[in-house]
XYZ file of C-alpha atoms in Angstrom:
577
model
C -23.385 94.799 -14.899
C -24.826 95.267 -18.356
C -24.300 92.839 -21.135
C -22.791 93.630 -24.626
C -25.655 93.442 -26.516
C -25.277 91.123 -29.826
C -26.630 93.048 -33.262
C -27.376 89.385 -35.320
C -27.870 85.968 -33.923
C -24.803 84.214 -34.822
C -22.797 81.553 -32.804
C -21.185 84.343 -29.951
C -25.504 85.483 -29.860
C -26.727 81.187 -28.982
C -23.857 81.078 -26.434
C -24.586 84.451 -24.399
C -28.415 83.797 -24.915
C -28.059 79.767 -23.329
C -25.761 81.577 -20.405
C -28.146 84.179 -19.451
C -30.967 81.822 -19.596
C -29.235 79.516 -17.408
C -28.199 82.268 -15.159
C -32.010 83.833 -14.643
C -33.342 80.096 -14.169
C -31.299 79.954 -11.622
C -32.799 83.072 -9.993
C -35.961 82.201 -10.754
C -35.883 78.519 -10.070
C -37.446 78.739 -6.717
C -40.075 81.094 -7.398
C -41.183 78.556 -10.462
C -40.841 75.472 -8.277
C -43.266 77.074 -6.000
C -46.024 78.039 -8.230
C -46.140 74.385 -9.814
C -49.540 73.656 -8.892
C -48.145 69.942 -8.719
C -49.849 68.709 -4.981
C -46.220 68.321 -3.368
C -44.419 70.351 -1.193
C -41.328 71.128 -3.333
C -42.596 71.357 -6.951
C -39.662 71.140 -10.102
C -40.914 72.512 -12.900
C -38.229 75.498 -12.443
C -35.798 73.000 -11.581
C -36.432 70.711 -14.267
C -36.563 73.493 -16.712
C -32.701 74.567 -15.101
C -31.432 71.306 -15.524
C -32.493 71.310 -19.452
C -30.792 74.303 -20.357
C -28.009 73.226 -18.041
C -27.734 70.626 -20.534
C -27.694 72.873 -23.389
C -24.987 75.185 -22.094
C -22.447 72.511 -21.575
C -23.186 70.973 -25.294
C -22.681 74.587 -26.371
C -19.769 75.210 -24.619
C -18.052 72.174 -25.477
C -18.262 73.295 -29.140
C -16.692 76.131 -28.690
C -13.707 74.930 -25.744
C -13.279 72.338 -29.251
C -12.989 75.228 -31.631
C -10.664 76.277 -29.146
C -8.339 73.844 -28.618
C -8.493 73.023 -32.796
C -6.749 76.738 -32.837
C -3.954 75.532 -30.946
C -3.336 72.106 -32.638
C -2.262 71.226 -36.090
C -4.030 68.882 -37.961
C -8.021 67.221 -38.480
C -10.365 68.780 -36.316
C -12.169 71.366 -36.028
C -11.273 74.792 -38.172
C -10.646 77.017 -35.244
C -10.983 80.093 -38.173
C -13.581 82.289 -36.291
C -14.983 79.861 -33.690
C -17.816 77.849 -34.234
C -20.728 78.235 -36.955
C -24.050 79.308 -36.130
C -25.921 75.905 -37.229
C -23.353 74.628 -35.091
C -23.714 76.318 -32.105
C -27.855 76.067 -32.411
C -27.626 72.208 -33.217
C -25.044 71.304 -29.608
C -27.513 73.897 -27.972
C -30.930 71.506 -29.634
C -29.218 68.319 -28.679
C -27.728 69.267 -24.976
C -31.772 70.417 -24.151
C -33.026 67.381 -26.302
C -30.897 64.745 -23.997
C -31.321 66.450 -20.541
C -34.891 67.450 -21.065
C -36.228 66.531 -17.073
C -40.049 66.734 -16.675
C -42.848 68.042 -19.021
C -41.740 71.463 -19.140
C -38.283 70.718 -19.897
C -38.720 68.170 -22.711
C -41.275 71.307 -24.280
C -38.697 73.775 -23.713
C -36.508 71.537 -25.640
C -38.268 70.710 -28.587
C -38.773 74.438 -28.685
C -35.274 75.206 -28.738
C -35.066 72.211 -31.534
C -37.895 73.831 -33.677
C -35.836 77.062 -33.147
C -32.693 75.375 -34.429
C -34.033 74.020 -37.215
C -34.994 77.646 -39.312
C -31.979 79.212 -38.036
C -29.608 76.221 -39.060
C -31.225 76.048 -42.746
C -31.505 79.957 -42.962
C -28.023 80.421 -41.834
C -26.561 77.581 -44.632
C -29.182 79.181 -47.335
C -27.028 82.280 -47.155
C -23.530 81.025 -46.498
C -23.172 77.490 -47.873
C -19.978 77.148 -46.006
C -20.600 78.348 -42.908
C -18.530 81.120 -42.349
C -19.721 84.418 -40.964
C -23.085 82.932 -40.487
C -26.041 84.578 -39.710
C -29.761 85.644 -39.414
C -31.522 89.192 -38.704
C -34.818 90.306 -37.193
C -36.430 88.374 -39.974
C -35.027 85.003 -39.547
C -35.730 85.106 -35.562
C -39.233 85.601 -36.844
C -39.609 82.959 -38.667
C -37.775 80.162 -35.826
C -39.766 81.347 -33.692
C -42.885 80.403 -35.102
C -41.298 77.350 -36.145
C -40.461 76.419 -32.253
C -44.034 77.130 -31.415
C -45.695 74.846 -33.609
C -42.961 72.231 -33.168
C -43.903 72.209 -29.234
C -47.642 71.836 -29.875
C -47.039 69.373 -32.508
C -45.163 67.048 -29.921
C -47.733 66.988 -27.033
C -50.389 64.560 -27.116
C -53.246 66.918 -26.327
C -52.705 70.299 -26.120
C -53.659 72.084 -23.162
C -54.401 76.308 -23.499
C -53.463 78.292 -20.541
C -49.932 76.524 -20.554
C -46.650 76.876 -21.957
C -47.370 75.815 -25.324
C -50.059 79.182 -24.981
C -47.264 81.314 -23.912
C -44.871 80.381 -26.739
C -47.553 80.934 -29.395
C -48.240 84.620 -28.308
C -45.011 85.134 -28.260
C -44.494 84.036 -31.831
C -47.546 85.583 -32.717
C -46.244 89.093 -31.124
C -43.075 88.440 -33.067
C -44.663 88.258 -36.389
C -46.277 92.089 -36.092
C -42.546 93.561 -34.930
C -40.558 95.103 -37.510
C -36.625 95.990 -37.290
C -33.710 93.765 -35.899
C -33.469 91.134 -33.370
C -33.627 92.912 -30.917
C -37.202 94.626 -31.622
C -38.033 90.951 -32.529
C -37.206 90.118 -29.186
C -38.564 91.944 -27.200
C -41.965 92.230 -29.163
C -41.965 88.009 -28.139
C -41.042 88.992 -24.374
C -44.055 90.909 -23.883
C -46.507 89.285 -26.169
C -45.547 86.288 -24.023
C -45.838 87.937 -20.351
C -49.113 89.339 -21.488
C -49.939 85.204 -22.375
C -48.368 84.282 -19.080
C -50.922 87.044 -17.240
C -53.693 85.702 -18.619
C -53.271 81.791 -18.098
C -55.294 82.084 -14.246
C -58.571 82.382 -16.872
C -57.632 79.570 -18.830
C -57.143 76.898 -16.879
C -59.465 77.085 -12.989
C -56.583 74.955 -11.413
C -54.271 78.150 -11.743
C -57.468 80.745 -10.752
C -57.918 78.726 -7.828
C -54.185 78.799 -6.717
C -53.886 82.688 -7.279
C -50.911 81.658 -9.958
C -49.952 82.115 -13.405
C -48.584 79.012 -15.464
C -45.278 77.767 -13.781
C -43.677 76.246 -17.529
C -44.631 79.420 -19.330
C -43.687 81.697 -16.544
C -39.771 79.612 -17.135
C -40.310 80.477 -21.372
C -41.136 84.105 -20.587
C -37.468 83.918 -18.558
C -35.626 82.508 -20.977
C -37.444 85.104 -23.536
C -36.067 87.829 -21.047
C -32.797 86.500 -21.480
C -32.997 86.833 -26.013
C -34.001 90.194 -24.601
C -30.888 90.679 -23.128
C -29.018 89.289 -25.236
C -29.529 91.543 -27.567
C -29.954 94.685 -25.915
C -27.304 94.471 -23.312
C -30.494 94.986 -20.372
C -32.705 92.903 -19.039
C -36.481 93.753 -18.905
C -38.386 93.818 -16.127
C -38.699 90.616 -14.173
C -42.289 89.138 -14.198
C -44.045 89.700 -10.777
C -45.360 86.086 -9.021
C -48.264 86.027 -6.617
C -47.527 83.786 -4.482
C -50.307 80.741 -4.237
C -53.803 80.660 -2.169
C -53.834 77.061 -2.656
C -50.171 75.836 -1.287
C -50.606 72.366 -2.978
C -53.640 72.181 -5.718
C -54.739 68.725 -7.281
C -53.525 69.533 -10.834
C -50.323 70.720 -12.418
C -50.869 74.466 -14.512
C -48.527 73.131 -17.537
C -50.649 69.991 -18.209
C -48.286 67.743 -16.836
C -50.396 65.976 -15.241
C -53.700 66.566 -16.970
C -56.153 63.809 -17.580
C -56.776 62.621 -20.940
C -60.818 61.963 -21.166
C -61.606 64.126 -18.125
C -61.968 67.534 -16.484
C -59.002 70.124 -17.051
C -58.793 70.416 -13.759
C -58.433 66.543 -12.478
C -60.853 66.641 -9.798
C -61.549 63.516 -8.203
C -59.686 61.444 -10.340
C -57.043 59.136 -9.367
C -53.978 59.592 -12.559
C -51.229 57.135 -13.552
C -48.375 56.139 -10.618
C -45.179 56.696 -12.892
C -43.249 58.964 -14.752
C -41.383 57.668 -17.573
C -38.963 59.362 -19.284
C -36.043 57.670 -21.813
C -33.949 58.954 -24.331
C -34.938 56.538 -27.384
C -32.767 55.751 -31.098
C -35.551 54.930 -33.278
C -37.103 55.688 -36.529
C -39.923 58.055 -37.845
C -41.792 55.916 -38.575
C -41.633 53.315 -35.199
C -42.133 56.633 -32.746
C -45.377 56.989 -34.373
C -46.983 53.941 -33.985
C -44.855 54.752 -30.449
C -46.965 57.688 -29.830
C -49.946 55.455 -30.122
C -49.305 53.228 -27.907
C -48.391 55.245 -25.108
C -50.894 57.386 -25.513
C -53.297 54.836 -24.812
C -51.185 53.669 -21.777
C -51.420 57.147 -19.978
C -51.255 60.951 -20.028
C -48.919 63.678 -20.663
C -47.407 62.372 -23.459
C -44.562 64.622 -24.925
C -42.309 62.956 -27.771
C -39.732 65.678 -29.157
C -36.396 65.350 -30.967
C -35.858 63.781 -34.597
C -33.453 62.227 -36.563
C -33.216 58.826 -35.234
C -32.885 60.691 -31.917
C -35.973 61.428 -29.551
C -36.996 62.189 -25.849
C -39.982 60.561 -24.637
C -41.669 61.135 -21.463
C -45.105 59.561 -20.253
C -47.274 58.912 -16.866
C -48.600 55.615 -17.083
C -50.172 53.307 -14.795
C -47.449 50.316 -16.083
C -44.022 51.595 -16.298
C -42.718 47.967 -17.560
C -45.545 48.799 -20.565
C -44.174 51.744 -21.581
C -40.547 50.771 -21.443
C -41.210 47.736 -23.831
C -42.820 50.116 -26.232
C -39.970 52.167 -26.677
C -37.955 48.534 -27.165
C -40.413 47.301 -29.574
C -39.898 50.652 -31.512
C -35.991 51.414 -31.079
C -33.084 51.592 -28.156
C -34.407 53.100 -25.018
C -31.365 54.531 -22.774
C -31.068 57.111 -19.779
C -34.661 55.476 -18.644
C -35.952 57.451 -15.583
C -38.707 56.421 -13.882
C -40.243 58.049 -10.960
C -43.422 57.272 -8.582
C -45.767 59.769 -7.916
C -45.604 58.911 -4.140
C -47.712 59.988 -1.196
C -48.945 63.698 -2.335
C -48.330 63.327 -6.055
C -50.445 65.542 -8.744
C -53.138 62.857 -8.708
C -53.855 62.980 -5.310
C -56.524 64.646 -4.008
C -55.914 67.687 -1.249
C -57.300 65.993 1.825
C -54.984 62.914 1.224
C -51.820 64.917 1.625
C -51.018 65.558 5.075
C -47.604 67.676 5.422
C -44.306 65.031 5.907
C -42.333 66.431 8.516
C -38.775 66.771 8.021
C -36.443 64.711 9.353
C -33.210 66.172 11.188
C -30.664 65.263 9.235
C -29.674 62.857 5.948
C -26.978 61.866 4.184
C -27.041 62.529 0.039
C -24.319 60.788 -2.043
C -23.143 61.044 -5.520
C -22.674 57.047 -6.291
C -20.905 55.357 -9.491
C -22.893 52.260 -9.934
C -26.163 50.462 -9.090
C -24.588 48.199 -6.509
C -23.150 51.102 -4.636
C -26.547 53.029 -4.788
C -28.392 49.994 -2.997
C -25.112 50.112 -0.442
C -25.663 53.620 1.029
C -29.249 53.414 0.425
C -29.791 50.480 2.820
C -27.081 52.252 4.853
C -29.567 55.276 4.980
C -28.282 57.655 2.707
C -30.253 59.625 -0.323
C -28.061 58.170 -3.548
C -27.677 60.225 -6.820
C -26.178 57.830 -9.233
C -23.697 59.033 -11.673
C -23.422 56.717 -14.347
C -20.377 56.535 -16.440
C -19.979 59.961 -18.652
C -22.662 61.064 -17.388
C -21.896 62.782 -13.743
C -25.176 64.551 -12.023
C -25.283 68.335 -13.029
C -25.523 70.869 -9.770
C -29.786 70.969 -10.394
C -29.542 67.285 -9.545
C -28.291 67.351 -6.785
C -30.394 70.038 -5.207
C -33.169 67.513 -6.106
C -31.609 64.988 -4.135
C -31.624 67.453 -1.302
C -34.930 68.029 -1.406
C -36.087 64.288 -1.589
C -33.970 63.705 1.775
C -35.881 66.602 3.539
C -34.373 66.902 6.098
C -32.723 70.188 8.222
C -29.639 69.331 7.974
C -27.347 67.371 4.869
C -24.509 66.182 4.455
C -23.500 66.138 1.163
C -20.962 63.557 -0.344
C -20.103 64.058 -4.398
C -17.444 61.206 -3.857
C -15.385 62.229 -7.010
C -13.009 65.216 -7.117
C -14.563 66.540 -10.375
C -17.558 67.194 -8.807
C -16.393 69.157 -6.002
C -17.639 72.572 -7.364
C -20.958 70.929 -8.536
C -21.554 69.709 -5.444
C -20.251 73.520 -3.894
C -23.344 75.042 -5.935
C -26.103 72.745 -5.305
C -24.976 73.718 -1.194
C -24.930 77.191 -1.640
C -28.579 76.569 -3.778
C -30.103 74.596 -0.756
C -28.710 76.998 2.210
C -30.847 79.629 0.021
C -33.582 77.375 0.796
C -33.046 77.077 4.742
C -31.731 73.623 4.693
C -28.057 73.403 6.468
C -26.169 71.910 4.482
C -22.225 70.398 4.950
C -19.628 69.404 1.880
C -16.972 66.669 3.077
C -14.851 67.008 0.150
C -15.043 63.189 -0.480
C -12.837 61.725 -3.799
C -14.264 58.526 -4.105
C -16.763 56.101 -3.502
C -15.023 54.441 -0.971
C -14.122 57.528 0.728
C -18.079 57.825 1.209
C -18.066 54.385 2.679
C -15.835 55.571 5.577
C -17.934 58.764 6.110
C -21.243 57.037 6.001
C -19.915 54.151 8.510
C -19.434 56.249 11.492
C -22.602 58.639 10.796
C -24.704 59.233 13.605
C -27.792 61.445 13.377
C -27.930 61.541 16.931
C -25.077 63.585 17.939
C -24.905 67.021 17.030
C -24.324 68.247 13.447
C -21.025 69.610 14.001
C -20.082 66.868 14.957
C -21.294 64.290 13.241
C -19.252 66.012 10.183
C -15.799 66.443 11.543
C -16.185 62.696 12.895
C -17.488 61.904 8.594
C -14.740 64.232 7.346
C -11.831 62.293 9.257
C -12.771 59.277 8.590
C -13.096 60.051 4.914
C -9.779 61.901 4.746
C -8.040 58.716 7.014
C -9.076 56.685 3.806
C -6.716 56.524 0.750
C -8.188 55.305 -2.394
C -7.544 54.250 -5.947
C -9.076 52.611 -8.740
C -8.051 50.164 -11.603
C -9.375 50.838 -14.912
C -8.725 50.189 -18.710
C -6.529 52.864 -20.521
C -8.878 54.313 -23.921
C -6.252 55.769 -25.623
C -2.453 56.262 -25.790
C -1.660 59.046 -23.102
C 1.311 60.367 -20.936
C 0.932 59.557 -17.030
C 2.464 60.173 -14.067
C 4.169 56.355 -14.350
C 4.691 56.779 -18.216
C 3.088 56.330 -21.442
C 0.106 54.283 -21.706
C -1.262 52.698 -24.530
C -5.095 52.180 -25.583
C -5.955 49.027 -23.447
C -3.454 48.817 -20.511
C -4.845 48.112 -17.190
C -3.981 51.245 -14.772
C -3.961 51.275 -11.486
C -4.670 54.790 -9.891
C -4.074 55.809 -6.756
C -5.004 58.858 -4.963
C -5.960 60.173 -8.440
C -2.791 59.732 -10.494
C -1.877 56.564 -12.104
C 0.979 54.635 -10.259
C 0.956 51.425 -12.503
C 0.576 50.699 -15.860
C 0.427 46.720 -16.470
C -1.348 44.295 -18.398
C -3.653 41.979 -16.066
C -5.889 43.566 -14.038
C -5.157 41.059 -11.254
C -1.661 41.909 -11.290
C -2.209 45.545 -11.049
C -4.663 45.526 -8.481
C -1.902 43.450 -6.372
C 0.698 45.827 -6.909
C -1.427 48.745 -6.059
C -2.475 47.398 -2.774
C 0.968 46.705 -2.215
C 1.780 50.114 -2.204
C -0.760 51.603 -0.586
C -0.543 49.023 2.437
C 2.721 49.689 2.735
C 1.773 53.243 4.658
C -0.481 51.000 6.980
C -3.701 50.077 7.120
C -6.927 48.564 9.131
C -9.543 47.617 6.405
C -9.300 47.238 2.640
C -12.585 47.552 0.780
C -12.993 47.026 -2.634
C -15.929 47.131 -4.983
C -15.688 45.073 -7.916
C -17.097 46.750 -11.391
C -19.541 44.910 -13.467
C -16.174 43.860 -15.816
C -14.194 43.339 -13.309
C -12.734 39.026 -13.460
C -14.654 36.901 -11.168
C -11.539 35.768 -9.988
C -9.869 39.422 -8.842
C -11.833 40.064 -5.271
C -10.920 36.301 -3.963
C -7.006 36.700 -5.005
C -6.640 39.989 -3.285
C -8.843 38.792 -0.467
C -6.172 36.116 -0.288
C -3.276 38.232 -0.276
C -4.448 40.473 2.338
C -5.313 37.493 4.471
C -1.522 35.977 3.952
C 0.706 38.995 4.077
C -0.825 41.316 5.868
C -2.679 39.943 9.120
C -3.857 42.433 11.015
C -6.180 43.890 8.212
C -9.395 42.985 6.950
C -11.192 43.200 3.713
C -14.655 43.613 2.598
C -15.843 43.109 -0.676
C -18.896 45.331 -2.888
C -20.269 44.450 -6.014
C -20.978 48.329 -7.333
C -22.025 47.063 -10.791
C -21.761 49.075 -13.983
C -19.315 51.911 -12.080
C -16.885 52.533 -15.067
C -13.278 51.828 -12.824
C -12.849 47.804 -13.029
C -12.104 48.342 -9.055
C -12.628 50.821 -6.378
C -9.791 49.592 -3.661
C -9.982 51.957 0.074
C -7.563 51.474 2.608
C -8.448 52.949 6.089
């Protein structure tokens, strides 16, 4: 179906634009993955470049569902007027990219969505002070994006041609010649950029010897299509892929893995054994002696973002190394890192022979580090979903490919994430892996599933037997109350202790002990076998060896095992099965 095409770029313009995008990353995801001249089997610069604009759509989105709920609530807040502003909009869509940036490509992609930002913010609030009706034409898309083009370059270490940061200056180049409205803008970047993207095999050998174009630029020249579409209401023509000669070459197209003081193309040469990627609070002034530093430690250095607020992503040799450096210059949070295992981009061809896949693996969504080491050592592929922060759909598809296997079962363990974990299925089935959802609501739920796994009997049946165990298994949590709210068992205040159990709150009560005892109470009272519970990195030392206690004296045909799940966000998980 066509789109409504958008005449300016204003706030309704950023949030079609970031949809489309997301939507035709999502088509193209595979295609991008696979000409990644990374030396793995299952390459991610397509994913990675998803789960940033992922990222961007939700920060978008949530500005708007809060424009939307300010229309239907008196008082402070948002001024629901005529939604949000345009340097609104662009700034949640700058800062989503800027703190879900995954990989090279991604953080580039979202310091050029930042640099983007930046003109249209300050030309929209040059012509309308306060924000209403804002604004910009054919001219001011000009004019970002150059800006986002020289922003990009300006962030990476040492700029390699034939990549992304090629591709984005063509198309800003292309842009500057076009006269008329955003939409001739537009498209005059769409094909000065696919023209870029066709001629990146002659830049860099590593992509002429694959028989591929540049896998980052090939996502830009997507998400140009989609400003194409945006404004026109059509999409162009898709760009045409060869497929590679070279299935796994030495040396990744974008530069993310490119060797500072050696060949373009890598040969021979053994690179760094991490990734490293943190968000990082720090001054201008401490991320450029930062910059320094790492760039002495390794390669691929990227550092975008700004205003006390930056993304920072390195291979390095020392991981440790380049985590202190980002203490020694600010806070470092959201630290990822990663090692470039057997097959990695600095590995040479005849080292990688092709890992068969196993039969079948188990991926779970987990809540806390403890937990994570629990179904790891119990076999499983763990995604951990720190607190605010659950795994986005791109994530888990990761996750599915790390387990390679033929078959998955997938657990996402929280009932929020059911539909997440629905589309990151459907995404790996596309992808020939058979893949089962046991609709699993907690962490302890999980437990049950995982415990009578077996990868020897057939797949069928190996889920029902998970499923049934999980769904015999009634859980709850206890947690601290954040603000005053009305519950199922009354009104809370900010700081009561709830107890929660099958997903609505039963007890409200002051002492966690207390409401943990209650809570078991009640759910023992429908019978039981085995209690588990998995004590939160808050929870009081005290709580697992009362309950353990109370179990033992009143109810004495049931047993009880205890997990540390560390920083999980609930004080307690409690199962009963």
């Amino acid at each position: 179906m066509a789109q409504v095409p958008q005449r300016f770029f204003d706030a309704l313009a950023v949030r079609t634009w970031c949809g489309l995008s997301l939507r035709a990353l999502g088509r193209a995801r595979e295609e991008i993955d696979a000409i990644n001249v990374y030396p793995v089997a299952d390459g991610d610069t397509g994913t990675n470049l998803y789960l940033t604009v992922e990222s961007a759509v939700a920060a978008v989105e949530a500005v708007f569902a809060a424009h939307a709920v300010g229309a239907g609530e008196p008082g402070p807040g948002p001024d629901p007027g005529e939604g949000p502003s345009l340097a609104e909009t662009v700034g949640a869509m700058a800062h989503g990219a800027l703190i879900g940036a995954r990989g090279n490509s991604g953080t580039i992609l979202a310091q050029l969505l930042r640099g983007l930002a930046q003109v249209l913010t300050a030309d929209a609030e040059g012509a309308h002070p306060d924000g209403e009706g804002a604004r910009t034409d054919g001219t001011g898309l000009r004019a970002a994006l150059r800006h986002a083009a020289e922003s990009a370059r300006q962030a990476v270490a040492h700029p390699v041609e034939g990549t992304v940061l090629t591709v984005a200056a063509a198309a800003a180049d292309a842009a500057d010649g076009a006269e008329g409205d955003c939409a001739d803008v537009a498209r005059a970047a769409y094909d000065g950029a696919r023209a870029a993207l066709a001629a990146t095999p002659g830049q860099l050998p590593a992509l002429e010897r694959a028989g591929v174009v540049d896998a980052g630029g090939h996502g830009l020249v997507t998400v140009l299509a989609a400003l194409v579409e945006t404004f026109t209401g059509r999409a162009p023509e898709p760009v045409t892929v060869p497929h590679a000669r070279v299935a796994h070459d030495p040396v990744d197209p974008v530069g993310e893995c490119s060797v500072d003081g050696g060949s373009v193309d890598g040969e021979g040469s053994d690179g760094p054994a991490f990734e490293v990627i943190y968000l990082l609070e720090a001054k201008d002034a401490a991320v450029a002696r930062l910059r320094q530093r790492l760039d002495a430690l390794g390669d691929s250095l990227v550092v975008v973002g700004g205003d006390g607020l930056w993304n920072v992503h390195v291979h390095v040799d020392d991981a440790g190394a380049a985590v202190e450096a980002g203490v020694e210059a600010g806070r470092p949070y959201r630290i990822r890192i990663t090692h470039f295992g057997h097959g990695d981009a600095h590995t040479t061809h005849s080292e990688r022979p092709p890992r068969e896949r196993t039969q079948r693996a188990v991926v779970a969504v987990v809540p806390g580090e403890g937990l994570a080491g629990l179904y790891t050592e119990a076999g499983a592929t763990a995604v951990l979903a720190r607190p605010g922060e659950p795994p986005a759909s791109g994530e888990l598809v990761q996750a599915v490919r790390r387990a390679h296997a033929r078959e998955v079962v997938l657990l996402p363990n929280d009932a929020e994430l059911r539909h997440t974990a629905a589309a990151a299925a459907e995404q790996a089935r596309t992808e020939g892996v058979r893949v089962a959802l046991i609709p699993t609501r907690s962490a302890v739920q999980g437990i049950a599933a995982l415990a009578v796994h077996e990868p020897g009997r057939r797949f069928d049946e190996d889920v029902v037997a998970m499923t049934s165990a999980a769904g015999a298994t009634r859980y709850a949590e206890v947690a601290v109350a954040e603000r005053q709210a009305w519950t199922t068992a009354g009104i809370c205040q900010a700081g009561d202790v709830l107890g929660l159990i099958d997903g609505d709150v039963a007890v409200i009560g002051a002492d966690v002990t207390e409401v943990a005892a209650t809570v078991l109470d009640r759910m023992l009272a429908a019978g039981g076998e085995l209690v588990t519970l998995v004590l939160g990195e808050e929870a009081p030392e005290s709580v697992a060896g009362r309950l353990e206690t109370r179990v033992r004296q009143a109810y004495l045909a049931v047993d009880t095992v205890v997990y540390r799940g560390g920083r999980q966000g609930a004080l307690l998980l409690v199962g009963v099965e």
